[in-house]
Coordinates of C-alpha atoms and ligand atoms in Angstrom, one line a residue:
M224 CA -16.7 -9.2 26.0
K225 CA -16.2 -11.1 22.8
I226 CA -14.7 -9.3 19.7
L227 CA -14.4 -10.9 16.3
V228 CA -11.5 -9.6 14.1
A229 CA -12.0 -10.1 10.4
N230 CA -9.3 -9.7 7.8
L231 CA -10.8 -9.1 4.4
G232 CA -9.0 -9.9 1.2
S233 CA -10.4 -9.6 -2.3
T234 CA -11.1 -13.4 -2.3
S235 CA -10.4 -14.4 1.3
L236 CA -11.9 -13.9 4.8
K237 CA -9.8 -14.7 7.9
Y238 CA -11.0 -14.3 11.4
R239 CA -10.0 -14.5 15.0
L240 CA -12.3 -14.4 18.1
F241 CA -11.0 -12.8 21.2
D242 CA -12.5 -12.8 24.7
F243 CA -11.8 -9.9 27.1
S244 CA -14.0 -11.2 30.0
G245 CA -12.7 -11.0 33.6
G246 CA -9.8 -8.6 32.7
Q247 CA -8.2 -11.3 30.5
E248 CA -7.2 -11.3 26.9
R249 CA -7.8 -14.7 25.2
L250 CA -7.8 -15.8 21.6
L251 CA -10.7 -18.3 21.6
T252 CA -10.5 -19.5 18.0
R253 CA -9.4 -18.6 14.5
G254 CA -10.3 -19.7 11.0
G255 CA -10.7 -18.5 7.4
F256 CA -11.8 -19.1 3.9
E257 CA -9.8 -18.8 0.7
R258 CA -11.1 -18.4 -2.9
V259 CA -14.2 -16.7 -1.7
T260 CA -16.7 -15.9 -4.5
D261 CA -19.7 -15.1 -2.3
Y262 CA -18.7 -12.9 0.6
G263 CA -22.1 -13.1 2.3
A264 CA -21.9 -16.9 2.3
A265 CA -18.4 -16.7 3.8
I266 CA -19.6 -14.5 6.6
E267 CA -22.5 -16.9 7.3
S268 CA -20.0 -19.8 7.3
C269 CA -17.8 -17.9 9.8
L270 CA -20.7 -17.3 12.1
A271 CA -21.8 -20.9 11.8
E272 CA -18.3 -22.1 12.7
L273 CA -18.4 -19.9 15.8
K274 CA -21.8 -21.3 16.8
S275 CA -21.0 -24.9 16.1
G276 CA -17.7 -24.6 18.0
G277 CA -19.7 -23.3 21.0
W278 CA -17.8 -20.0 21.0
I279 CA -21.0 -17.9 20.6
Q280 CA -24.7 -18.7 20.9
S281 CA -25.7 -16.0 18.5
E282 CA -24.4 -12.9 16.8
K283 CA -25.6 -10.9 19.8
D284 CA -22.7 -12.4 21.8
L285 CA -20.3 -10.4 19.7
A286 CA -19.7 -6.9 21.2
A287 CA -18.2 -5.8 17.9
V288 CA -16.4 -6.9 14.7
G289 CA -13.0 -5.2 14.2
F290 CA -11.3 -4.7 10.8
K291 CA -8.0 -3.5 9.6
P292 CA -8.8 -1.0 6.8
I293 CA -5.8 0.9 5.4
L294 CA -6.8 4.5 4.6
A295 CA -9.7 6.9 4.1
K296 CA -9.7 10.6 3.1
G297 CA -9.9 12.7 6.3
I298 CA -10.4 9.8 8.7
T299 CA -8.0 7.7 10.7
G300 CA -7.8 6.0 14.2
C301 CA -10.4 3.6 15.4
V302 CA -13.8 4.5 14.0
Q303 CA -17.3 2.9 13.6
F304 CA -18.1 2.2 10.0
D305 CA -21.0 4.1 8.5
E306 CA -21.7 5.4 5.0
R307 CA -19.5 8.5 5.7
V308 CA -16.5 6.4 6.5
L309 CA -17.0 4.0 3.6
A310 CA -17.4 7.0 1.2
A311 CA -14.1 8.4 2.5
M312 CA -12.4 5.1 1.8
E313 CA -13.9 5.0 -1.7
T314 CA -12.5 8.5 -2.4
Y315 CA -9.0 6.9 -2.0
N316 CA -9.7 3.7 -4.0
G317 CA -7.1 4.9 -6.5
I318 CA -4.4 5.1 -3.8
A319 CA -5.1 1.6 -2.5
P320 CA -6.8 -0.3 -5.4
A321 CA -6.0 -3.7 -4.0
H322 CA -7.2 -2.9 -0.5
N323 CA -10.0 -0.3 -0.3
P324 CA -12.6 -1.8 -2.7
P325 CA -12.6 -5.3 -1.1
Y326 CA -12.8 -3.7 2.4
V327 CA -15.7 -1.4 1.5
N328 CA -17.5 -4.3 -0.2
G329 CA -16.9 -6.7 2.7
V330 CA -17.9 -4.2 5.4
R331 CA -21.2 -3.5 3.6
I332 CA -22.0 -7.2 3.5
F333 CA -21.1 -7.6 7.2
A334 CA -23.5 -4.6 7.9
Q335 CA -26.3 -6.4 6.0
K336 CA -25.7 -9.7 7.8
M337 CA -25.1 -8.3 11.3
P338 CA -27.2 -5.1 11.5
G339 CA -27.1 -4.8 15.3
T340 CA -23.4 -5.3 15.8
P341 CA -20.9 -2.4 15.8
L342 CA -18.4 -2.7 12.9
L343 CA -15.2 -0.9 13.9
G344 CA -12.2 -0.2 11.7
L345 CA -8.6 0.6 12.9
F346 CA -7.0 2.4 10.1
E347 CA -3.4 1.5 9.3
T348 CA -2.4 5.1 9.0
A349 CA -3.4 5.9 12.6
F350 CA 0.0 5.2 14.1
Y351 CA 1.6 8.2 12.2
Q352 CA -0.9 10.8 13.2
G353 CA 1.7 12.5 15.4
A354 CA 4.6 12.2 12.9
P355 CA 6.2 15.5 11.9
E356 CA 4.7 16.9 8.7
A357 CA 8.2 17.2 7.1
A358 CA 8.5 13.4 7.4
M359 CA 5.2 12.8 5.6
R360 CA 5.4 15.2 2.6
Y361 CA 6.6 14.8 -1.0
A362 CA 7.8 17.8 -2.9
V363 CA 4.8 17.8 -5.3
P364 CA 2.4 20.5 -6.5
D365 CA -0.1 21.5 -3.9
A366 CA -3.0 20.2 -6.0
W367 CA -1.4 16.7 -5.9
Y368 CA -1.0 16.9 -2.1
Q369 CA -4.7 17.9 -1.8
M370 CA -5.5 14.7 -3.7
G371 CA -3.7 12.5 -1.1
V372 CA -0.2 12.4 -2.7
R373 CA 1.7 12.4 0.6
K374 CA 3.3 9.7 2.7
W375 CA 0.7 8.0 4.9
G376 CA 2.6 5.1 6.5
Y377 CA 1.1 1.7 6.9
H378 CA 1.5 -1.5 9.0
G379 CA 0.2 0.7 11.9
A380 CA -1.4 -2.1 13.9
S381 CA 1.8 -4.2 13.7
H382 CA 4.1 -1.3 14.7
K383 CA 1.8 -0.3 17.5
F384 CA 1.9 -3.8 18.9
I385 CA 5.7 -3.6 18.8
A386 CA 5.6 -0.1 20.4
E387 CA 3.6 -1.5 23.3
R388 CA 5.4 -4.9 23.7
S389 CA 8.9 -3.6 23.3
A390 CA 8.3 -1.0 26.0
E391 CA 6.9 -3.7 28.3
M392 CA 10.0 -5.9 27.6
L393 CA 12.3 -2.9 28.3
G394 CA 10.7 -2.3 31.6
R395 CA 9.1 1.0 30.5
E396 CA 5.5 0.7 31.7
D397 CA 5.1 4.5 31.3
V398 CA 5.8 4.3 27.6
A399 CA 3.8 1.0 27.2
E400 CA 0.8 2.8 28.7
R401 CA 1.4 5.9 26.5
A402 CA 1.4 3.6 23.5
R403 CA -1.7 1.7 24.6
R404 CA -3.6 5.0 25.0
L405 CA -2.3 6.6 21.9
Y406 CA -5.5 6.5 19.9
I407 CA -7.6 7.7 22.8
D408 CA -5.6 10.7 24.0
G409 CA -3.2 11.3 21.1
G410 CA -0.2 10.6 23.2
A411 CA -1.1 12.8 26.3
S412 CA 0.0 10.2 28.8
P413 CA 3.2 11.3 30.6
V414 CA 6.6 9.7 30.0
K415 CA 8.4 9.3 33.4
G416 CA 11.9 8.6 32.2
P417 CA 14.3 9.4 29.3
A418 CA 12.8 9.2 25.8
L419 CA 12.4 5.6 24.6
R420 CA 13.6 5.2 21.0
V421 CA 12.6 2.0 19.1
I422 CA 13.2 1.1 15.5
S423 CA 10.6 -1.5 14.4
C424 CA 11.4 -3.7 11.3
H425 CA 8.3 -5.4 10.0
L426 CA 9.8 -7.7 7.4
G427 CA 7.3 -10.1 5.7
G428 CA 5.3 -10.5 2.5
S429 CA 5.2 -6.7 2.7
S430 CA 7.9 -4.9 4.7
S431 CA 8.3 -1.6 6.4
V432 CA 10.6 0.1 9.0
T433 CA 9.3 2.6 11.5
G434 CA 10.8 4.9 14.0
I435 CA 9.0 5.0 17.4
L436 CA 9.5 7.7 19.9
N437 CA 7.8 7.2 23.3
G438 CA 5.3 4.7 21.8
A439 CA 4.3 6.8 18.8
G440 CA 5.3 6.5 15.1
I441 CA 7.5 9.3 13.7
G442 CA 7.4 8.0 10.1
N443 CA 7.4 4.8 8.1
S444 CA 9.2 3.6 5.0
L445 CA 5.8 3.0 3.3
G446 CA 4.8 6.2 1.6
M447 CA 1.6 7.1 -0.3
S448 CA 0.8 3.6 -1.3
P449 CA 1.4 0.3 0.5
Q450 CA 3.6 -0.7 -2.4
S451 CA 6.5 1.6 -1.6
G452 CA 9.6 1.5 0.7
L453 CA 11.5 -1.8 1.0
P454 CA 11.1 -4.4 -1.7
H455 CA 8.2 -6.7 -0.9
N456 CA 7.6 -10.3 -2.0
N457 CA 6.2 -9.5 -5.5
R458 CA 5.9 -5.7 -5.2
V459 CA 8.6 -3.3 -6.3
G460 CA 8.9 -1.0 -3.3
E461 CA 10.9 2.2 -3.7
L462 CA 11.3 3.2 -7.4
D463 CA 12.4 6.5 -9.0
S464 CA 9.1 7.9 -10.3
F465 CA 10.7 8.7 -13.6
A466 CA 11.4 5.0 -14.3
L467 CA 7.7 4.5 -15.1
P468 CA 7.3 7.0 -18.0
Y469 CA 10.8 5.9 -19.3
V470 CA 9.8 2.2 -19.5
M471 CA 6.3 3.0 -20.8
R472 CA 7.6 5.2 -23.6
A473 CA 10.5 2.9 -24.5
T474 CA 8.6 -0.4 -24.6
G475 CA 5.0 0.8 -25.3
V476 CA 3.7 -1.1 -22.3
S477 CA 0.3 0.2 -21.1
L478 CA -0.1 1.8 -17.7
D479 CA -2.2 -1.2 -16.5
E480 CA 0.4 -3.7 -17.5
A481 CA 3.2 -1.6 -16.0
E482 CA 1.2 -1.5 -12.7
R483 CA 0.6 -5.2 -12.9
L484 CA 4.4 -5.8 -13.4
M485 CA 5.2 -3.6 -10.4
C486 CA 2.7 -5.3 -8.2
K487 CA 3.0 -9.0 -9.2
E488 CA 6.4 -9.4 -10.9
G489 CA 8.5 -7.0 -8.8
G490 CA 10.2 -7.1 -5.5
L491 CA 12.1 -10.2 -4.2
K492 CA 10.5 -12.2 -7.0
A493 CA 12.0 -10.0 -9.7
L494 CA 15.5 -9.8 -8.2
S495 CA 15.8 -13.5 -7.3
G496 CA 14.5 -14.9 -10.6
G497 CA 11.2 -16.0 -9.3
Y498 CA 11.4 -16.7 -5.6
N499 CA 9.1 -14.6 -3.4
D500 CA 9.4 -16.6 -0.2
M501 CA 12.4 -15.9 2.1
R502 CA 12.6 -19.6 2.9
D503 CA 13.3 -20.4 -0.7
I504 CA 15.6 -17.4 -1.1
V505 CA 17.8 -18.4 1.8
S506 CA 18.0 -22.1 0.7
Q507 CA 18.8 -21.0 -2.9
M508 CA 21.4 -18.6 -1.7
K509 CA 23.1 -21.4 0.3
E510 CA 23.3 -23.4 -2.8
G511 CA 25.1 -20.6 -4.6
N512 CA 22.2 -19.1 -6.5
A513 CA 23.5 -15.5 -7.3
P514 CA 20.1 -13.8 -8.1
A515 CA 18.7 -15.2 -4.8
R516 CA 21.7 -13.8 -2.9
L517 CA 21.1 -10.4 -4.7
A518 CA 17.4 -10.4 -3.6
F519 CA 18.5 -11.1 0.0
E520 CA 21.2 -8.4 -0.1
V521 CA 18.9 -5.7 -1.6
L522 CA 16.4 -6.4 1.3
V523 CA 19.2 -6.2 3.8
H524 CA 20.5 -3.0 2.2
Q525 CA 17.1 -1.3 2.3
A526 CA 16.4 -2.4 5.8
R527 CA 19.7 -0.9 6.9
H528 CA 19.0 2.3 4.9
W529 CA 15.8 2.8 6.9
I530 CA 17.2 1.7 10.2
G531 CA 19.9 4.3 9.7
A532 CA 17.4 7.0 8.8
Y533 CA 15.4 6.5 12.0
Y534 CA 18.6 6.0 14.1
L535 CA 19.4 9.6 13.1
Q536 CA 16.0 11.0 13.5
L537 CA 15.6 9.4 17.0
N538 CA 19.1 10.5 18.1
G539 CA 20.1 6.9 18.6
A540 CA 18.0 3.9 19.5
D541 CA 17.3 1.8 22.7
A542 CA 16.1 -1.1 20.7
I543 CA 15.8 -2.5 17.2
V544 CA 13.0 -5.0 16.8
F545 CA 12.5 -7.6 14.1
T546 CA 9.0 -8.8 13.4
A547 CA 6.7 -10.4 10.8
G548 CA 7.3 -13.6 8.8
I549 CA 10.8 -12.8 7.6
G550 CA 11.9 -10.8 10.6
E551 CA 10.8 -13.4 13.1
N552 CA 12.0 -16.5 11.3
T553 CA 15.2 -15.6 9.5
P554 CA 18.3 -15.4 11.7
E555 CA 20.5 -15.1 8.6
L556 CA 18.8 -11.9 7.6
R557 CA 18.9 -10.4 11.1
A558 CA 22.6 -11.1 11.3
A559 CA 23.2 -9.5 7.9
V560 CA 21.2 -6.4 8.9
C561 CA 23.1 -5.9 12.2
Q562 CA 26.6 -6.7 10.8
G563 CA 29.4 -4.2 11.4
L564 CA 27.4 -1.7 13.4
D565 CA 29.4 -1.8 16.7
Q566 CA 30.3 1.8 16.3
L567 CA 26.6 2.6 16.6
G568 CA 26.3 0.4 19.7
I569 CA 24.5 -2.4 17.8
V570 CA 26.1 -5.8 18.5
L571 CA 24.3 -9.1 17.9
D572 CA 24.8 -12.2 19.9
A573 CA 25.3 -14.5 16.9
E574 CA 24.6 -17.8 18.8
A575 CA 21.5 -16.5 20.5
N576 CA 20.2 -15.0 17.2
A577 CA 20.7 -18.3 15.4
Q578 CA 18.4 -20.1 17.9
V579 CA 15.4 -17.7 17.6
R580 CA 12.5 -18.4 15.3
A581 CA 8.9 -17.2 15.9
R582 CA 9.3 -16.3 19.6
E583 CA 10.1 -13.3 21.8
A584 CA 13.8 -12.9 22.6
V585 CA 16.6 -10.4 23.1
V586 CA 19.4 -11.4 20.6
S587 CA 21.9 -8.6 21.2
A588 CA 25.2 -9.3 22.9
P589 CA 25.2 -8.4 26.7
G590 CA 27.3 -5.3 26.1
S591 CA 25.3 -3.9 23.2
R592 CA 24.0 -0.4 23.9
V593 CA 21.1 -1.0 21.5
K594 CA 18.9 -4.1 22.4
I595 CA 18.2 -6.2 19.4
M596 CA 14.8 -8.0 19.9
V597 CA 12.6 -10.5 18.1
I598 CA 8.9 -10.0 18.8
P599 CA 6.2 -11.9 17.0
T600 CA 3.7 -9.3 15.9
N601 CA -0.1 -9.6 16.6
E602 CA -2.1 -7.2 14.5
E603 CA -5.4 -8.8 15.2
L604 CA -4.9 -8.4 19.0
V605 CA -4.2 -4.7 18.5
I606 CA -7.4 -4.4 16.5
A607 CA -9.4 -6.3 19.2
R608 CA -7.9 -4.1 21.9
E609 CA -8.7 -0.9 20.1
A610 CA -12.2 -2.1 19.4
R611 CA -12.7 -2.8 23.1
R612 CA -11.3 0.6 24.1
F613 CA -13.6 2.2 21.5
L614 CA -16.6 0.4 23.0
E615 CA -15.7 1.4 26.5
Q616 CA -15.1 5.0 25.6
H617 CA -18.4 5.2 23.8
K618 CA -20.5 3.3 26.4
Q619 CA -23.8 5.1 27.1
Ligands
LIG866 P1 4.0 -12.1 6.7 O1 3.6 -11.1 5.7 O2 4.4 -11.6 8.0 O3 2.9 -13.2 6.8 O4 5.3 -12.9 6.1 C1 5.2 -13.8 5.0 C2 6.6 -14.0 4.5 O5 7.5 -14.4 5.6 C3 6.7 -15.1 3.5 O6 6.5 -14.6 2.2 C4 8.2 -15.6 3.7 O7 9.0 -14.8 2.9 C5 8.4 -15.3 5.1 N1 8.4 -16.4 6.0 C6 7.3 -17.0 6.6 N2 7.6 -18.1 7.3 C7 9.0 -18.2 7.3 C8 9.9 -19.0 7.9 N3 9.6 -20.1 8.7 N4 11.2 -18.8 7.6 C9 11.6 -17.8 6.8 N5 10.7 -16.9 6.2 C10 9.4 -17.1 6.5

């Protein structure tokens, strides 16, 4: 069974082709197009590449195309796109203006180009379906809540991958299986040992921390929009909501311009004086650049803030996992996040940590009560797996 996973940006299309034949999971090929102006043409080029590479004979060889939409009103989990799902996404265009409109547009064009192929979406909010309501609410008027002003939580595919893989690495097949089946049975699979408590730190171009109890999310540092929580590369992250009216009234800046500044000129870029890539921030910091150091330290402080929150909510932790571009590749940042936490049972092996970039490893000291792990995330594989489970569950 071959499943294509497509990642749709407003001007980009990236794809990966997976094969699940013979009980295996294989990434066959990957590719992508930037600066896309004609989405239909990009889809045709993608299919042409798959054919010329010999990966498929025709579109009929694709059992499904999987996507990673972020949120829709009243719908989450893994679903087949139809007009009802797309309309539910459009209802929340205002919550995710950078994400929902290009997705809806892209999926509609896929549907025109590939009318016989199931198009499946795994919503990023799915991982938090079982989170306690108190963790997901803001103290706002009910009418706002009814409009979607609540915490949704994102990076669901990435944190689900970490839930599954960390449980496997910790030898907890029961919890790994519970995590795998989460979107099928809502977490009904039994846990055969003590509760497994994992704190997953997805630190990348956009960052979030999640608490995971027995393979399911209990909350996420991203709130209503995917712009909240930790500082992101160019996006502001957490901000007192009264800052916006204050700045707008004081400077006369328009709402559109304030929104642009928060999305494009905020985050690590704002703090560091223009650097939005952790590689540059670390090298600048080593050369004594004080704003770059501040950006690094704010990210570390925020990561610790959220790790602390979930450590308490989970009544401790069995593992802290670092993933995504920054988490996988920046030993300096992992060391700073884990510094001075021995009283909480969190002790890094400094030498092991310094060696690890972009590969799976346990980097805690042998006596550390909490395992500290690096696990490269694989969101596309999660989408392909969920698409496959969906197809098997809905087989006639
Ligand atoms: P992601 O969103 O997971 O693709 O992460 C992208 C971010 O990870 C970039 O903006 C960089 O800040 C960071 N990053 C990527 N590669 C590296 C690397 N080799 N070393 C340090 N940071 C990296």
